[in-house]
Amino acid sequence: MGVLWLDDVRAADLETVGGKGASLGELTGAGLPVPPGFVVTAGTYRAFIEEAGIDEKLFAAMDVDPEDSAALKEASETAHELILETPFPDAVREEILAAYDDLDDGEAFVAVRSSATAEDLPDASFAGQQETFLNVQREQLLERVKECWASLFSQRAIYYRERQDFPHDAVDIAVVVQEMVDAEKSGVMFTSHPSTGEPRLIIEAAWGLGEAVVSGTVSPDNYVYDRNSDSVEEVTVADKKVKMVKDAETGETVEETVEPDRRNERVLSDDEIEALVELGERVEDHYDEPQDVEWAVADGDIYMLQSRPITTIDDDDADLEEERETETENEGDVLIRGLGASPGVVSGEVRVVTELDQLDKVGDGDVLVTEMTMPDMVPAMKRAAGIVTDEGGMTSHAAIVSRELGVPAVVGTGSGSRELVDDQVVTIDGDRGTVIEGRTEPAEPDHEPVEEVRPKTPVKPMTATEVKVNVSIPEAAERAAATGADGVGLLRMEHMVLTLGKTPERYIEEEGGEAYQDQLVDGIQGVAEEFYPRPVRVRTLDAPTDEFRTMEGGEDEPTEHNPMLGWRGIRRSLAKPGVFQHELAAFRKLYDMGYDNVELMLPLVNDADDVIKAKRLMEEAGIDIEKRNWGVMIETPASALCVEEMAAEGIDFASFGTNDLTQYTLAVDRNNEHVADRFDELHPAVLELIADTIETCREHDVDTSICGQAGSKPEMVNFLVEEGISSISANIDAVRDVQHEVKRVEQQLILDSVR
Ligand code: PEP
Ligand code: MG
């Protein structure tokens, strides 16, 4: 049978339905409130590859050296092609669709998840690497099932099995298809303390769908329930800035800001906690061991989405213990948990940094522990083997920079800098978000080999609109280039400058202008080389005065009431051309070295006057402005309204900096959390400025682009492609999705035009 209903599945069916399927079946059978669903069995996958005759070819392709990342990539691509391009047998197709039609009359939004039958492999995160698709409907269902099958052959999974000497053909995969719960609130629950095993039940809760908690996008509320005294022992209400919700029209999961009055409101009442505790105890009784449960509340009803044993508690079972000792190198006492912000497992000695002048104590291979990272810490972050912060979410400075650097990081631990102490040896797991006592990583390769194989296979769709990537840290160039992006749409100079430790003026005064130029040349060259001949759009310096304040020379910075409206970008460059001239000299040096792919972009211009003055300085620096590609950021309403005059001055491109364009159009400070709910890049006023600018630029043969954060959002991508933008620049993580979204919209436009 190709499909099994969760009602009919039991734990003993593990081989057929995989770990996830078996667990959900068990919970359903125990009368727990599990959303309905079915499992496409592992046998179906096996029959598919065998009957289609692709099995031999598939497993033969896996015969690779796991350390050879090119070979690994090829093996993964071959497997994906074989699986995705082989048609479904009719009988199986019909069985899956018939089962789907029984869920909510064929209208259900379902989650489609892979469920591997070898989840007992020692590294649990291996299983976690496999696919999950949310909000799937009938039209995409079969494709998604195949994609789950193909996920068995991701580069990382192949690498992992090779290193574990685990035969590739010994792993089968089932696929769980389950109705989605449109949750008002959700979270996770540990039925016993996750590290000590004490009878204290811990619940994390946030508004909206559970992905926000599981992915770490939001810091959830934390509730501790003492099972001895049957009472709520501790309630920690977090500031929950965002939530994930299902978009009513598209069914997609989208991120929304939480209504201001609910951000700091308690998610769970005492009654709801009691109800969750009761369910938690039932699950624990059923399995006879502490569980880690994902739950959701919809229309007042509680659902259990998943339950697994808590693996971090020491187990008495001697066999299991022995097995762990021999097979698992990543166990130990979890000292502290946070968000896994940058993947990889690494060990090192703790260096707690509470003041900037302590950065020198972070040496190569140490674990940097701090409240929150800042640009001045980047040199220490580069030296560090891993990073732990008290604060921050997945888009914080620590998260973005550590991801770009490929350094494993756990952020938002709450108290890491107070609980961890200097010289303590710890292992941080940037996938799971844990910090463990002791050195438990594999002795030899550290996180790097994993990083090498981690980037998704860039099977790049062909698009007419170019898709580029934003780079803030030159060290991220290699990873950025591996996305298959068409170039760099924004290389920010700020990190190269802010990491010098001195303001540009002070640096030039003490080290000389040549040295300043060389620092910039070094930073830009690395990226230009990595992408050559793909274009790299480098922006001249744009740091508000407050960012220079803590640096040497910062005392000479003017005090501004509102630095965002102040002395930054082209304003500072034109007012103090000394520093700007050195930046331009660095561009000139790069052109002389042959980096003709370098483009020059001017930030925060308002009008043609700014452009004329900058142009003069560029010419004085010996830059041939007829030959080079140069342009402006559109970040103020004035620049959008004056783009025609700027076009007359010869700009080659105009790039929307929507972070600033939104803040200045709506008068909403982008860094002010009190008005964060009003920061809307899709506001009609912002969109109108963008649309008009694109139209004017098209008339004057000026390319248009976006390099603000909004370029990574599907709704904005959709709008821009329809308006005819020339290119879109996205974050490293988003490039792949943006490529696909661009392709989808372009195809739709073509179809619409021929219909
Ligand atoms: C922007 O304003 O959208 C932009 C890309 O510049 P920054 O975020 O560096 O101000
Ligand atoms: Mg900006």
PDB file of C-alpha atoms and ligand atoms in Angstrom, residues 490 492 494 539 542 564 568 603-604 633-635 656-661 663-664 670 707-708, ligand 2:
ATOM      1  CA  LEU A 490      25.529  46.154  -3.033  1.00  0.00           C
ATOM      2  CA  ARG A 492      28.871  48.001   1.634  1.00  0.00           C
ATOM      3  CA  GLU A 494      31.087  50.359   6.112  1.00  0.00           C
ATOM      4  CA  ARG A 539      28.940  51.811  -2.473  1.00  0.00           C
ATOM      5  CA  ASP A 542      27.608  55.617   4.316  1.00  0.00           C
ATOM      6  CA  MET A 564      19.648  59.225  10.265  1.00  0.00           C
ATOM      7  CA  ARG A 568      26.021  60.565   6.309  1.00  0.00           C
ATOM      8  CA  PRO A 603      24.547  56.746  -1.316  1.00  0.00           C
ATOM      9  CA  LEU A 604      21.870  59.146  -0.091  1.00  0.00           C
ATOM     10  CA  MET A 633      21.030  54.914  -4.595  1.00  0.00           C
ATOM     11  CA  ILE A 634      17.395  56.014  -4.553  1.00  0.00           C
ATOM     12  CA  GLU A 635      16.858  56.376  -0.833  1.00  0.00           C
ATOM     13  CA  PHE A 656      16.468  51.463  -4.546  1.00  0.00           C
ATOM     14  CA  GLY A 657      17.667  51.507  -0.962  1.00  0.00           C
ATOM     15  CA  THR A 658      14.258  50.658   0.428  1.00  0.00           C
ATOM     16  CA  ASN A 659      15.463  50.596   4.036  1.00  0.00           C
ATOM     17  CA  ASP A 660      16.014  54.331   3.830  1.00  0.00           C
ATOM     18  CA  LEU A 661      13.430  55.130   1.149  1.00  0.00           C
ATOM     19  CA  GLN A 663      12.019  55.486   6.499  1.00  0.00           C
ATOM     20  CA  TYR A 664      12.137  58.855   4.738  1.00  0.00           C
ATOM     21  CA  ARG A 670      14.035  52.358  10.775  1.00  0.00           C
ATOM     22  CA  CYS A 707      19.461  46.529  -2.790  1.00  0.00           C
ATOM     23  CA  GLY A 708      17.386  47.195   0.356  1.00  0.00           C
TER      24      GLY A 708
HETATM   25 MG    MG B   2      20.532  53.185   2.953  1.00  0.00          MG
END
